[in-house]
Short mmCIF file of N, CA and C in Angstrom, two decimals:
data_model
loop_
_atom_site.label_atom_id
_atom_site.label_comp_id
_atom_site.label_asym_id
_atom_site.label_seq_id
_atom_site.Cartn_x
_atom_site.Cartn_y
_atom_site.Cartn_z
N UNK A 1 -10.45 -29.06 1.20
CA UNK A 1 -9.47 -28.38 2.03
C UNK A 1 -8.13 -28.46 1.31
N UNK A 2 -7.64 -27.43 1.01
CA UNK A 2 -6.29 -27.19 0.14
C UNK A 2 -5.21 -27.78 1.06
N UNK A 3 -5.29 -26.95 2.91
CA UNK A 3 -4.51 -26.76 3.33
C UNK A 3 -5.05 -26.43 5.03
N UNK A 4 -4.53 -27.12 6.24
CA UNK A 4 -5.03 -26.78 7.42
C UNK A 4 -3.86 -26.58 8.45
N UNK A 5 -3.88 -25.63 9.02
CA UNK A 5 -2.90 -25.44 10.49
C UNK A 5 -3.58 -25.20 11.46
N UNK A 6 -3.50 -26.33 12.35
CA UNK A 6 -3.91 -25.96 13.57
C UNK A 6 -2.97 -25.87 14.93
N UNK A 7 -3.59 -25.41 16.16
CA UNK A 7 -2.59 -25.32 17.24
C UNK A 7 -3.61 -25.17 18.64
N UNK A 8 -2.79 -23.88 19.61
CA UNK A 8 -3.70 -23.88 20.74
C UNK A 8 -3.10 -23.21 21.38
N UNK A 9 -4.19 -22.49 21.84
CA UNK A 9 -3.35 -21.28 22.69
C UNK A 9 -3.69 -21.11 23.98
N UNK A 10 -2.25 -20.86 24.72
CA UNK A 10 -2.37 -21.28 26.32
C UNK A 10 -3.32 -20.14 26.93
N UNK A 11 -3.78 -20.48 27.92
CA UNK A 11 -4.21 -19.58 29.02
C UNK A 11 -3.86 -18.41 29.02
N UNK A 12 -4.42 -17.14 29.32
CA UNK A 12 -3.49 -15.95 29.11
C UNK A 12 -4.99 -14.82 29.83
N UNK A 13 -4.21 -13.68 30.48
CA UNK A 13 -4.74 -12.68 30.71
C UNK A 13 -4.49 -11.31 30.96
N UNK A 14 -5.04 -9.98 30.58
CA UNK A 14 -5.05 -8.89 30.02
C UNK A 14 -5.16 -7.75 30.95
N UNK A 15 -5.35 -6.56 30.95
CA UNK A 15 -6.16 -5.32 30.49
C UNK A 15 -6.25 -4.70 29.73
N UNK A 16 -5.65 -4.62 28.29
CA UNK A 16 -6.27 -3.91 27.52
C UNK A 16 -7.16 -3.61 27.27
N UNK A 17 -8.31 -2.77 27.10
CA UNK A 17 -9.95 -3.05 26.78
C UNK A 17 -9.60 -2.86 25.21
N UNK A 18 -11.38 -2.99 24.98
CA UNK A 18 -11.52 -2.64 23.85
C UNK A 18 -13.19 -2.44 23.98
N UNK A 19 -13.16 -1.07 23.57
CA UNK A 19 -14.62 -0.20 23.73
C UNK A 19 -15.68 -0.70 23.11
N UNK A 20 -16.65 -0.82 23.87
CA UNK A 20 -17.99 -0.97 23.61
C UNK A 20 -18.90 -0.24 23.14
N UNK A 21 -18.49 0.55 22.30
CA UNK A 21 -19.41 2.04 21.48
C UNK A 21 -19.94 1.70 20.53
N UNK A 22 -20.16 2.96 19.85
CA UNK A 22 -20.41 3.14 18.58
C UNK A 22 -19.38 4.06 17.73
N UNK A 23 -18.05 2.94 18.02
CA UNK A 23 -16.86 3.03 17.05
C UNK A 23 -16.08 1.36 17.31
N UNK A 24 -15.52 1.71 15.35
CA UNK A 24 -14.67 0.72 15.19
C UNK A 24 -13.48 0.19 15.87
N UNK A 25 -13.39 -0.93 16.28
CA UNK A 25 -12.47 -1.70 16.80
C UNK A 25 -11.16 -1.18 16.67
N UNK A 26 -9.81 -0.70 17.30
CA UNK A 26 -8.82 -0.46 16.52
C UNK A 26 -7.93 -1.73 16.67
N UNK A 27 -7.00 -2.17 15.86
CA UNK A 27 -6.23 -3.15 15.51
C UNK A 27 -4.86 -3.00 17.03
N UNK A 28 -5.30 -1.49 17.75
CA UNK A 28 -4.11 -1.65 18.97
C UNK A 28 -4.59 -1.96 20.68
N UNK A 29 -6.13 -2.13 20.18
CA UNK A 29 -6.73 -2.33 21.24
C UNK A 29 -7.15 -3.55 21.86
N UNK A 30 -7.34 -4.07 22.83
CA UNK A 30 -7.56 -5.30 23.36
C UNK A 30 -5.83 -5.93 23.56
N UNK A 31 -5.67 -7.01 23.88
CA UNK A 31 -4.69 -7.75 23.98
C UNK A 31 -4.69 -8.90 22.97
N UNK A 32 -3.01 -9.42 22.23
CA UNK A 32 -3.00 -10.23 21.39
C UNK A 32 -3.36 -11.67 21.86
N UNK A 33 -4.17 -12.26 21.32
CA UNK A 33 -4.38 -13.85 22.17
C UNK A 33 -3.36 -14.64 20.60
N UNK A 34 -3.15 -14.49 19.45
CA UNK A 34 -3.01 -15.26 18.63
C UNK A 34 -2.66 -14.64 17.31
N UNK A 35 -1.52 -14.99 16.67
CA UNK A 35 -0.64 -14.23 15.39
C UNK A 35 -0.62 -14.94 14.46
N UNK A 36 -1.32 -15.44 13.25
CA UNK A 36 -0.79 -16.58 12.98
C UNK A 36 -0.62 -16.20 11.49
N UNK A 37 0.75 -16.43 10.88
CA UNK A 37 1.09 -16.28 9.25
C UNK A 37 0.37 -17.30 8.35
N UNK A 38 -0.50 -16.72 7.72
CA UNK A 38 -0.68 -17.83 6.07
C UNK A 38 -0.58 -17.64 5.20
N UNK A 39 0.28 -18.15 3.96
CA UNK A 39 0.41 -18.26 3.03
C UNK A 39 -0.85 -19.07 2.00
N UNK A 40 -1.60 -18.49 1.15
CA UNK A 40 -2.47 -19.28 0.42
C UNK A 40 -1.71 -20.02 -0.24
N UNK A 41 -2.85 -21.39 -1.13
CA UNK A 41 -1.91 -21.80 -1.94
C UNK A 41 -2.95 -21.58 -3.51
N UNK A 42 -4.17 -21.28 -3.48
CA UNK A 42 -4.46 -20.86 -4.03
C UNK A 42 -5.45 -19.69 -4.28
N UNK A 43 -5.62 -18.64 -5.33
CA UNK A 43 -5.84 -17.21 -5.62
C UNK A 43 -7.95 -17.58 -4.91
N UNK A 44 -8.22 -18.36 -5.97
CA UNK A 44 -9.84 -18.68 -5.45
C UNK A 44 -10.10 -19.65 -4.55
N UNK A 45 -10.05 -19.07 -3.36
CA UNK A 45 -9.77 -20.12 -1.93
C UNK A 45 -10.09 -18.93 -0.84
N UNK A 46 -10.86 -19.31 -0.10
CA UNK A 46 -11.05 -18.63 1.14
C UNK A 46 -10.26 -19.52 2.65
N UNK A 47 -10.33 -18.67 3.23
CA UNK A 47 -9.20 -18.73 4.84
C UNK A 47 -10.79 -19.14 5.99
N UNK A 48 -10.61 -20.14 6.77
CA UNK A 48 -11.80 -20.60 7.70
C UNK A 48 -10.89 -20.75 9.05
N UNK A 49 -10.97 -19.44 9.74
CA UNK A 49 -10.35 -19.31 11.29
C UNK A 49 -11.60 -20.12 12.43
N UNK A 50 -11.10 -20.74 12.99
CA UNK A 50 -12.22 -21.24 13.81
C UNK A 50 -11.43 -21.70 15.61
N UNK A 51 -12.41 -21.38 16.08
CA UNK A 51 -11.88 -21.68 18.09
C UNK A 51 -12.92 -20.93 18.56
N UNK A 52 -12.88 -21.49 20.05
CA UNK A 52 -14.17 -20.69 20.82
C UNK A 52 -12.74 -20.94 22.19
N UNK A 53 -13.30 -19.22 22.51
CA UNK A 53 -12.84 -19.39 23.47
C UNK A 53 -13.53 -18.93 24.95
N UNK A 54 -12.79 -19.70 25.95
CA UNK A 54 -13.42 -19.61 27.25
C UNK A 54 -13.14 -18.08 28.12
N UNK A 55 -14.10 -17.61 28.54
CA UNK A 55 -13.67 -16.25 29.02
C UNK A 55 -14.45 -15.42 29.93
N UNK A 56 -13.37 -14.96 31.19
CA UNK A 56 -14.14 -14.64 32.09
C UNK A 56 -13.48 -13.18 32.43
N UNK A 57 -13.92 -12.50 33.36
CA UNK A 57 -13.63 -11.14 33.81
C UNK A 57 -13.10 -10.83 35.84
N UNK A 58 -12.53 -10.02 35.87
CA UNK A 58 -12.68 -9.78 37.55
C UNK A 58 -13.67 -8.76 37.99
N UNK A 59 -14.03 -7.99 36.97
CA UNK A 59 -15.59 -7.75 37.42
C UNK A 59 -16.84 -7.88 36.83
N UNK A 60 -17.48 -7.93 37.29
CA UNK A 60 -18.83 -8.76 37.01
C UNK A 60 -19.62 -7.95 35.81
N UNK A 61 -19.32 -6.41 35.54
CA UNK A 61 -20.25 -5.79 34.62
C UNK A 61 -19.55 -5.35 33.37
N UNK A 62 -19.05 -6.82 32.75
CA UNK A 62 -17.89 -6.15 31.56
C UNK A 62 -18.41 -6.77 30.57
N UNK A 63 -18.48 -6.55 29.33
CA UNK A 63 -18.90 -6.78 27.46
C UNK A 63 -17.22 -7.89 26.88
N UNK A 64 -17.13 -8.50 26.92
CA UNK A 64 -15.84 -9.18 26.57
C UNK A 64 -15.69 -9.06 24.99
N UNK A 65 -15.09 -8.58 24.20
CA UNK A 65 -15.08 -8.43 23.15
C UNK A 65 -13.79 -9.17 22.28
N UNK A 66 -13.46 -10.18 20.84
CA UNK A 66 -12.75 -10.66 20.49
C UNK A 66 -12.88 -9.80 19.22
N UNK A 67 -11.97 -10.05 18.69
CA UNK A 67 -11.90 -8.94 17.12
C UNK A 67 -10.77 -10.02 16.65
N UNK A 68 -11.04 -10.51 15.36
CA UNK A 68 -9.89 -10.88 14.03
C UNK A 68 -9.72 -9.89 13.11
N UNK A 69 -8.41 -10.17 13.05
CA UNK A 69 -7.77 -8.94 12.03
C UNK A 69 -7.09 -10.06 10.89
N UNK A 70 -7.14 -9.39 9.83
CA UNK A 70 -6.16 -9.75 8.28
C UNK A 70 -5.10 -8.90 8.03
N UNK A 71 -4.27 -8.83 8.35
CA UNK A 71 -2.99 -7.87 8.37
C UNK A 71 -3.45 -6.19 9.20
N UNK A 72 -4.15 -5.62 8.38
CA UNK A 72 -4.76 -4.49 9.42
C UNK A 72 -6.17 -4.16 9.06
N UNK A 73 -7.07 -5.40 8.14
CA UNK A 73 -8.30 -5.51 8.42
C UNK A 73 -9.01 -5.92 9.08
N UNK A 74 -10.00 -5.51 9.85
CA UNK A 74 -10.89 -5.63 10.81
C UNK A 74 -11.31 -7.06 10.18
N UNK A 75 -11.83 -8.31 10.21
CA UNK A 75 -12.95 -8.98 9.64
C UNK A 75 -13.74 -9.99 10.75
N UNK A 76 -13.79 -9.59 11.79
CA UNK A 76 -14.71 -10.41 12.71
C UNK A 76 -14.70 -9.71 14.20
N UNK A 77 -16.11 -9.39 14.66
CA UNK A 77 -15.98 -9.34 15.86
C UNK A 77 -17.37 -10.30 16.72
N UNK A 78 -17.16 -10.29 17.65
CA UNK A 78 -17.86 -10.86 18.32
C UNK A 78 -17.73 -10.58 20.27
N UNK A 79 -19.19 -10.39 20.82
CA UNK A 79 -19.23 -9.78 22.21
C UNK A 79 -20.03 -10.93 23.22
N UNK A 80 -19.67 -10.85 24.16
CA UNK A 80 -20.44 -11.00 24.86
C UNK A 80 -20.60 -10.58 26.64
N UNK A 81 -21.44 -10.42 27.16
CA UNK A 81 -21.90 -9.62 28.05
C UNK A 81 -21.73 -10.64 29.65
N UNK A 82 -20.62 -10.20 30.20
CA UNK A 82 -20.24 -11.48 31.75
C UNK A 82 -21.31 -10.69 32.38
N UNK A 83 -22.12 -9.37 32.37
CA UNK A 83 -22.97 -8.84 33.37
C UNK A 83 -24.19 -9.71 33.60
N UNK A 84 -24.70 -10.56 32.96
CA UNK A 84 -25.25 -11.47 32.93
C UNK A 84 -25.28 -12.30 33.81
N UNK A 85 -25.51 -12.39 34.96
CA UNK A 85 -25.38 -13.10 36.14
C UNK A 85 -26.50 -14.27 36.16
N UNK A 86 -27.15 -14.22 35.38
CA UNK A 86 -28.06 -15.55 35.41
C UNK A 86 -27.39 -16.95 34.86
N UNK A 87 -26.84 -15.96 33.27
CA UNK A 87 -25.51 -16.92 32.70
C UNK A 87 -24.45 -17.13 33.27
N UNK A 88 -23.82 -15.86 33.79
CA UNK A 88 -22.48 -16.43 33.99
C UNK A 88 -22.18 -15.44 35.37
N UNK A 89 -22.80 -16.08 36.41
CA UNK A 89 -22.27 -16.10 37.97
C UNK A 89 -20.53 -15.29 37.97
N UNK A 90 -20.34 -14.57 38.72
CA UNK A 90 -19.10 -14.40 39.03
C UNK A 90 -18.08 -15.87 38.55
N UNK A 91 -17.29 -15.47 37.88
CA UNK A 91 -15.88 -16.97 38.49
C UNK A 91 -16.31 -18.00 37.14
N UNK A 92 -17.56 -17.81 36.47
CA UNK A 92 -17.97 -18.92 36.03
C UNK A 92 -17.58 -18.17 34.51
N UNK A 93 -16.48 -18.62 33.72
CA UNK A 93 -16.21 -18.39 32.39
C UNK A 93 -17.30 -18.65 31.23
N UNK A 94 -17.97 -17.56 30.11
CA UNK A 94 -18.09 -17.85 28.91
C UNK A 94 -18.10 -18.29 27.71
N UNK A 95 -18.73 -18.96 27.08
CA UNK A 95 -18.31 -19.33 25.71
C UNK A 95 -17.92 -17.76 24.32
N UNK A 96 -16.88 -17.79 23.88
CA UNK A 96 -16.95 -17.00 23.24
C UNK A 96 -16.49 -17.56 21.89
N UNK A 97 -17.02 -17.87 21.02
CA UNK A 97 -16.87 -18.08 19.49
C UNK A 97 -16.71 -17.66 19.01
N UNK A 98 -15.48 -17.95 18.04
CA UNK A 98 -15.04 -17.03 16.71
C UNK A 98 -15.12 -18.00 15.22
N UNK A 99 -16.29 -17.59 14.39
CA UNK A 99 -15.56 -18.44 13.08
C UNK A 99 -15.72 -17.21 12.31
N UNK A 100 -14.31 -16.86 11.62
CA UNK A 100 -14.37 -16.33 10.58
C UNK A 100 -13.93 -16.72 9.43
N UNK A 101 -14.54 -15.59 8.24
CA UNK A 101 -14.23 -16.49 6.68
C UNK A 101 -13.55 -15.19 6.50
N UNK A 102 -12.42 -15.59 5.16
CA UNK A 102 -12.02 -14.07 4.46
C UNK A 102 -11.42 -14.81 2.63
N UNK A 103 -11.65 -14.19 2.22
CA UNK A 103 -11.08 -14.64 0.73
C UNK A 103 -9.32 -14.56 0.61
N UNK A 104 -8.60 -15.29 0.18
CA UNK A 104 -7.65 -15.07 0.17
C UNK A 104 -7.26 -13.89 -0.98
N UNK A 105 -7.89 -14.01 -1.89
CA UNK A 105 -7.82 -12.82 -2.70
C UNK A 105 -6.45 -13.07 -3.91
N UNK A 106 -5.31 -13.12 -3.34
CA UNK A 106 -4.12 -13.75 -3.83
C UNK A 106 -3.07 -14.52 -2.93
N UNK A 107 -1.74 -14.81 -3.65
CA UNK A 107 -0.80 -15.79 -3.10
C UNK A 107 0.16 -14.80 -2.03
N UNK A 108 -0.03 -13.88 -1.74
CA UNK A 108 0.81 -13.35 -0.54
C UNK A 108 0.34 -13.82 0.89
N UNK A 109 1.63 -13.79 1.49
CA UNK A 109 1.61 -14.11 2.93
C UNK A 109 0.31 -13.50 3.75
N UNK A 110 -0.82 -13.50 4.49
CA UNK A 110 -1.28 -12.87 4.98
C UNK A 110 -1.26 -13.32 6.72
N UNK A 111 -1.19 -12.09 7.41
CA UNK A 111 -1.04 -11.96 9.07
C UNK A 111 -2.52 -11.91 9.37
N UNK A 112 -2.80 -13.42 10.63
CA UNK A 112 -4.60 -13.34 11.29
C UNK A 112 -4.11 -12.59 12.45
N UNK A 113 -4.33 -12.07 13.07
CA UNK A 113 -4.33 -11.98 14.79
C UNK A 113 -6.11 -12.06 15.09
N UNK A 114 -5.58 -12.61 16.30
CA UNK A 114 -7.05 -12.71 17.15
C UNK A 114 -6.72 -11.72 18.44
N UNK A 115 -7.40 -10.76 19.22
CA UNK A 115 -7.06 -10.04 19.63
C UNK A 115 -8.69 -10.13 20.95
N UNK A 116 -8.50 -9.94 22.39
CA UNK A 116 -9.41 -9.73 23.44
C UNK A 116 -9.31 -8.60 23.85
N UNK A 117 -10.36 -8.09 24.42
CA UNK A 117 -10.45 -7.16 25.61
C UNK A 117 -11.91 -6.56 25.98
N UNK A 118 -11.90 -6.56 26.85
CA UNK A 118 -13.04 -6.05 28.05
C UNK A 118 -13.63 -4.50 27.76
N UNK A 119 -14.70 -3.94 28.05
CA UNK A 119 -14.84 -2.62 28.36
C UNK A 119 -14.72 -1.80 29.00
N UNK A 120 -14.31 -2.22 29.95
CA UNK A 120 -13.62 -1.33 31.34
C UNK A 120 -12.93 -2.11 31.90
N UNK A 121 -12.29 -1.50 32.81
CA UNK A 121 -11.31 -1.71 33.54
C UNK A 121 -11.07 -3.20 34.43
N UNK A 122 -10.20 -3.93 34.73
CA UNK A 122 -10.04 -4.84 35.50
C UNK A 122 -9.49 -6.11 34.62
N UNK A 123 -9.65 -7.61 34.79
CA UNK A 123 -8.51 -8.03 34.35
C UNK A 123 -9.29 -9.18 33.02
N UNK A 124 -8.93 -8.86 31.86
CA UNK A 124 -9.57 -10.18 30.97
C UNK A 124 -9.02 -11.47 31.44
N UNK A 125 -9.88 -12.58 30.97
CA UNK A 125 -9.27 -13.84 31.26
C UNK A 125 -9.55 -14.98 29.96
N UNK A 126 -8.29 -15.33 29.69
CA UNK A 126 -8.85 -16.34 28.73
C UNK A 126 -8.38 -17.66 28.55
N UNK A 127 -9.55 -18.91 28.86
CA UNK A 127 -8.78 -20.15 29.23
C UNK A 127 -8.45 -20.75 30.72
N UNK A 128 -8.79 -19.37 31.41
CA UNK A 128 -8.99 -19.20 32.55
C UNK A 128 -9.98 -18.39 33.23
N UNK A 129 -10.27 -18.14 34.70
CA UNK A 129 -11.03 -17.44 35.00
C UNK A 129 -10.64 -17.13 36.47
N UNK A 130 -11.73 -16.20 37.22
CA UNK A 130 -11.63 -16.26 38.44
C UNK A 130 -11.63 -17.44 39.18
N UNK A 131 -12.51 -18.67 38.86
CA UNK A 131 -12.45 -19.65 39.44
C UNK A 131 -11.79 -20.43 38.17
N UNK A 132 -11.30 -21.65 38.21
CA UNK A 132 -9.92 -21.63 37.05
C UNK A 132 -10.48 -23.44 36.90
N UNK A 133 -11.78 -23.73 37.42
CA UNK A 133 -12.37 -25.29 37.28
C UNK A 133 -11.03 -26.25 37.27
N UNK A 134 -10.08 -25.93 38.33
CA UNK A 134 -9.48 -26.70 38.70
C UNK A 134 -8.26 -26.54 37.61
N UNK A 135 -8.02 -25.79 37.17
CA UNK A 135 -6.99 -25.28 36.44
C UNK A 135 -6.90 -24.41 35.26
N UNK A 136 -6.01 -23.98 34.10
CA UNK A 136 -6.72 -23.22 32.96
C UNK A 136 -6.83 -24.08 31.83
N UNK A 137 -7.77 -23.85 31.34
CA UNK A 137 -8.18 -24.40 30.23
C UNK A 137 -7.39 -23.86 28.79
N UNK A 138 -6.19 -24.64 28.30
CA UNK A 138 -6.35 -23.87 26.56
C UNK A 138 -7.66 -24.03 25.85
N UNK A 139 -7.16 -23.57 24.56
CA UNK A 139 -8.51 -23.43 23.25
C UNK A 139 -7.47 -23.91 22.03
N UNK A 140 -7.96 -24.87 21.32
CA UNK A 140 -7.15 -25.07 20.04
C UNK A 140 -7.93 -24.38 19.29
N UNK A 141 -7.08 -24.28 17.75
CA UNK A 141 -7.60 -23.33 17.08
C UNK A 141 -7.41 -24.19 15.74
N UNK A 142 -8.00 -23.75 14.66
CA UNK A 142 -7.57 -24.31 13.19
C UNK A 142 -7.68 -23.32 12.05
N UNK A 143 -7.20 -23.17 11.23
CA UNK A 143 -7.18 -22.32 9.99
C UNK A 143 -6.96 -23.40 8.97
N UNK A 144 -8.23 -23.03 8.21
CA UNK A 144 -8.24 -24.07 6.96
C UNK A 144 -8.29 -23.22 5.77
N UNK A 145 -7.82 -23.31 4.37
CA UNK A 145 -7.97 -22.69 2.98
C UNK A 145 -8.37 -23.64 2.91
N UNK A 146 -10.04 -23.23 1.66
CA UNK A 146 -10.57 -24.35 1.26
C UNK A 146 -10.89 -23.28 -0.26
N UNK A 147 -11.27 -24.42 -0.92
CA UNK A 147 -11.65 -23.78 -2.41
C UNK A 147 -12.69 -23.32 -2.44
N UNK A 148 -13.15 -22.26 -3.26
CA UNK A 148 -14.18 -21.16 -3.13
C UNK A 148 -15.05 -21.62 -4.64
N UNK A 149 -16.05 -22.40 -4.50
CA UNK A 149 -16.40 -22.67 -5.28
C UNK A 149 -17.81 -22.60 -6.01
#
């Protein structure tokens, strides 16, 4: 590990969606959960984004979708389905995991955002939920450069 920042991001909730098709994610869709600047420190070194986050919906038949971006590259998405009522009962929040890798490529600054949103309409939740298990939950997060070897 060259280099690690970690943090945590509060409770927070949305409507932005972000469509469940058969099209690409856009970088203005969903809501921002997380911005975070890195500077590499070195050229052959990859970037290791990692957090799972907790996440629920106000209605019951929504695709929850997270997307990471690299300045305005797409490089991670990941879904999952609250319609699922066997898993996840009304009120009862999701696991949603994100690890992504990206090469740093070179020594310029590069912008992560982590970005949520739902497929239709009504309210994302993250860290929280309809039922809030007695309050909201943050998610810490970590970004590590490690050598690419």
């Amino acid at each position: 590990v060259i280099q690690a920042v970690s943090g945590t991001v509060n409770a927070v909730s949305g409507t932005t969606q972000i469509p469940f098709d058969n099209t690409t994610p856009l970088i203005t869709e969903g809501f921002q959960l997380l911005s975070l600047s890195v500077t590499p420190k070195a050229v052959a070194s990859k970037q290791y984004l990692t957090l799972n986050l907790n996440v629920d919906h106000s209605n019951n038949n929504r695709i929850i979708t997270a997307t990471v971006w690299v300045n305005t590259s797409l490089i991670y998405t990941h879904s999952v389905n609250i319609a699922d009522t066997l898993i996840a009962p009304s009120g009862r929040p999701l696991s949603l995991p994100i690890h992504a890798w990206f090469d740093s490529v070179d020594l310029t600054p590069k912008t992560v955002q982590v970005r949520v949103g739902a497929n239709g309409n009504g309210t994302t939740y993250v860290g929280a939920s309809t039922v809030t298990l007695g309050g909201n939950r943050n998610t810490d997060y970590s970004l590590m450069e490690v050598l690419n070897v």
